[in-house]
Amino acid sequence: QLQASGGGLVQAGGSLRLSCAASGRALRHYGLGWFRQGPGEERELVAIISRSGGSTGYGDPVKGRFTITRDNAKNEMYLQMNNLKPEDSAVYYCAAKSNAISSGLYYGAANYGTWGQGTLVTVSS
């Protein structure tokens, strides 16, 4: 089970740090990712990270502003979001992919079999 937290209301230009904690599974065995879904929109890729943490990937809208990291010892994943924009407002979901290779990056949401409940991020202008 995955539990996302850290969402909230922030002004444009501000920062938030999302966390994703796992229970009942060791995240070091999984490729991980953050996805988001705004009202009336499809779920889109935000950021992904390999099992080892050595490789990362980002959706174009967040490149240069967001940073994904993981701490396998703490069984957690994080998303540091800087210079937030109103268009970043969405429910953010963390996800885990089993059978991931150590350095592999998995961009499509369909690759992920385990999802957290989501945390709402609202950015005001």
mmCIF file of C-alpha atoms in Angstrom:
data_model
loop_
_atom_site.group_PDB
_atom_site.id
_atom_site.type_symbol
_atom_site.label_atom_id
_atom_site.label_comp_id
_atom_site.label_asym_id
_atom_site.label_seq_id
_atom_site.Cartn_x
_atom_site.Cartn_y
_atom_site.Cartn_z
ATOM 1 C CA GLN A 1 0.000 0.000 0.000
ATOM 2 C CA LEU A 2 1.199 3.509 -0.851
ATOM 3 C CA GLN A 3 0.330 6.664 1.041
ATOM 4 C CA ALA A 4 0.907 10.060 -0.563
ATOM 5 C CA SER A 5 1.056 13.198 1.544
ATOM 6 C CA GLY A 6 2.258 16.777 1.485
ATOM 7 C CA GLY A 7 -0.282 18.393 -0.784
ATOM 8 C CA GLY A 8 -1.936 21.686 0.005
ATOM 9 C CA LEU A 9 -2.641 25.215 -1.119
ATOM 10 C CA VAL A 10 0.285 27.349 -2.226
ATOM 11 C CA GLN A 11 0.711 30.580 -4.137
ATOM 12 C CA ALA A 12 2.243 30.629 -7.581
ATOM 13 C CA GLY A 13 6.004 30.624 -7.328
ATOM 14 C CA GLY A 14 5.946 28.684 -4.092
ATOM 15 C CA SER A 15 7.153 25.196 -3.244
ATOM 16 C CA LEU A 16 5.781 21.961 -1.877
ATOM 17 C CA ARG A 17 7.335 18.614 -1.084
ATOM 18 C CA LEU A 18 5.263 15.511 -1.571
ATOM 19 C CA SER A 19 6.061 12.229 0.134
ATOM 20 C CA CYS A 20 5.019 8.694 -0.654
ATOM 21 C CA ALA A 21 5.397 6.056 2.045
ATOM 22 C CA ALA A 22 4.937 2.342 1.616
ATOM 23 C CA SER A 23 3.580 -0.237 3.995
ATOM 24 C CA GLY A 24 3.665 -3.939 3.468
ATOM 25 C CA ARG A 25 6.222 -3.810 0.683
ATOM 26 C CA ALA A 26 9.838 -2.840 0.245
ATOM 27 C CA LEU A 27 10.047 -0.018 -2.270
ATOM 28 C CA ARG A 28 13.605 -0.907 -3.224
ATOM 29 C CA HIS A 29 12.154 -3.658 -5.407
ATOM 30 C CA TYR A 30 10.016 -1.221 -7.411
ATOM 31 C CA GLY A 31 10.310 1.409 -10.066
ATOM 32 C CA LEU A 32 8.425 4.464 -8.793
ATOM 33 C CA GLY A 33 6.648 7.425 -10.237
ATOM 34 C CA TRP A 34 4.475 10.444 -9.640
ATOM 35 C CA PHE A 35 1.503 11.155 -11.864
ATOM 36 C CA ARG A 36 -1.145 13.845 -11.658
ATOM 37 C CA GLN A 37 -4.691 14.353 -12.798
ATOM 38 C CA GLY A 38 -6.492 17.659 -13.018
ATOM 39 C CA PRO A 39 -10.273 18.104 -13.229
ATOM 40 C CA GLY A 40 -11.535 16.758 -16.520
ATOM 41 C CA GLU A 41 -8.062 15.785 -17.609
ATOM 42 C CA GLU A 42 -6.274 12.538 -18.203
ATOM 43 C CA ARG A 43 -3.652 11.267 -15.788
ATOM 44 C CA GLU A 44 -0.240 12.499 -16.879
ATOM 45 C CA LEU A 45 3.345 11.706 -16.051
ATOM 46 C CA VAL A 46 5.087 14.012 -13.611
ATOM 47 C CA ALA A 47 8.287 12.194 -12.707
ATOM 48 C CA ILE A 48 9.723 8.693 -12.516
ATOM 49 C CA ILE A 49 12.721 7.155 -10.811
ATOM 50 C CA SER A 50 14.503 3.857 -11.228
ATOM 51 C CA ARG A 51 14.817 1.200 -8.545
ATOM 52 C CA SER A 52 18.369 2.249 -7.853
ATOM 53 C CA GLY A 53 17.504 5.938 -7.829
ATOM 54 C CA GLY A 54 20.241 6.572 -10.347
ATOM 55 C CA SER A 55 17.943 7.407 -13.238
ATOM 56 C CA THR A 56 15.075 9.862 -13.355
ATOM 57 C CA GLY A 57 12.659 11.162 -15.952
ATOM 58 C CA TYR A 58 10.233 14.075 -16.052
ATOM 59 C CA GLY A 59 7.216 15.236 -17.955
ATOM 60 C CA ASP A 60 7.923 18.267 -20.110
ATOM 61 C CA PRO A 61 5.735 20.688 -18.080
ATOM 62 C CA VAL A 62 7.754 20.129 -14.900
ATOM 63 C CA LYS A 63 11.309 19.787 -16.169
ATOM 64 C CA GLY A 64 13.668 22.074 -14.318
ATOM 65 C CA ARG A 65 11.154 22.764 -11.541
ATOM 66 C CA PHE A 66 10.420 19.385 -9.960
ATOM 67 C CA THR A 67 12.840 16.831 -8.530
ATOM 68 C CA ILE A 68 12.046 13.211 -7.717
ATOM 69 C CA THR A 69 14.090 11.302 -5.172
ATOM 70 C CA ARG A 70 13.784 8.139 -3.157
ATOM 71 C CA ASP A 71 15.146 6.799 0.105
ATOM 72 C CA ASN A 72 15.010 3.033 -0.016
ATOM 73 C CA ALA A 73 16.216 2.753 3.562
ATOM 74 C CA LYS A 74 13.195 4.770 4.728
ATOM 75 C CA ASN A 75 10.910 3.114 2.204
ATOM 76 C CA GLU A 76 9.836 6.491 0.871
ATOM 77 C CA MET A 77 9.767 8.565 -2.286
ATOM 78 C CA TYR A 78 9.597 12.339 -2.619
ATOM 79 C CA LEU A 79 8.710 15.025 -5.114
ATOM 80 C CA GLN A 80 10.158 18.470 -4.542
ATOM 81 C CA MET A 81 8.102 20.991 -6.468
ATOM 82 C CA ASN A 82 9.482 24.489 -6.940
ATOM 83 C CA ASN A 83 8.238 27.530 -8.808
ATOM 84 C CA LEU A 84 4.730 26.132 -8.805
ATOM 85 C CA LYS A 85 2.254 27.384 -11.369
ATOM 86 C CA PRO A 86 -1.564 27.363 -11.338
ATOM 87 C CA GLU A 87 -1.493 24.738 -14.086
ATOM 88 C CA ASP A 88 0.277 22.387 -11.660
ATOM 89 C CA SER A 89 -2.953 22.135 -9.653
ATOM 90 C CA ALA A 90 -4.069 18.518 -9.625
ATOM 91 C CA VAL A 91 -4.347 15.398 -7.547
ATOM 92 C CA TYR A 92 -0.893 13.853 -7.384
ATOM 93 C CA TYR A 93 -0.556 10.084 -7.213
ATOM 94 C CA CYS A 94 2.455 7.980 -6.376
ATOM 95 C CA ALA A 95 2.788 4.639 -8.103
ATOM 96 C CA ALA A 96 4.997 1.573 -7.984
ATOM 97 C CA LYS A 97 5.986 -0.875 -10.690
ATOM 98 C CA SER A 98 7.004 -4.394 -9.796
ATOM 99 C CA ASN A 99 9.560 -6.439 -11.751
ATOM 100 C CA ALA A 100 11.478 -3.285 -12.581
ATOM 101 C CA ILE A 101 15.092 -3.537 -13.629
ATOM 102 C CA SER A 102 17.544 -1.598 -11.522
ATOM 103 C CA SER A 103 18.129 1.279 -13.912
ATOM 104 C CA GLY A 104 14.886 1.103 -15.820
ATOM 105 C CA LEU A 105 12.520 4.035 -16.310
ATOM 106 C CA TYR A 106 8.869 3.366 -17.058
ATOM 107 C CA TYR A 107 7.021 6.329 -18.506
ATOM 108 C CA GLY A 108 3.495 5.065 -19.023
ATOM 109 C CA ALA A 109 0.945 4.930 -16.226
ATOM 110 C CA ALA A 110 -0.122 1.490 -17.434
ATOM 111 C CA ASN A 111 3.225 0.119 -16.254
ATOM 112 C CA TYR A 112 2.345 0.748 -12.629
ATOM 113 C CA GLY A 113 0.269 -1.765 -10.742
ATOM 114 C CA THR A 114 0.153 -0.148 -7.313
ATOM 115 C CA TRP A 115 -1.188 3.345 -6.670
ATOM 116 C CA GLY A 116 -1.554 5.597 -3.678
ATOM 117 C CA GLN A 117 -4.751 7.459 -2.898
ATOM 118 C CA GLY A 118 -3.566 10.835 -4.155
ATOM 119 C CA THR A 119 -2.842 14.169 -2.534
ATOM 120 C CA LEU A 120 -4.347 17.429 -3.749
ATOM 121 C CA VAL A 121 -2.131 20.292 -4.814
ATOM 122 C CA THR A 122 -3.741 23.656 -5.457
ATOM 123 C CA VAL A 123 -1.701 26.568 -6.758
ATOM 124 C CA SER A 124 -3.320 29.980 -6.616
ATOM 125 C CA SER A 125 -2.401 32.779 -8.983
#
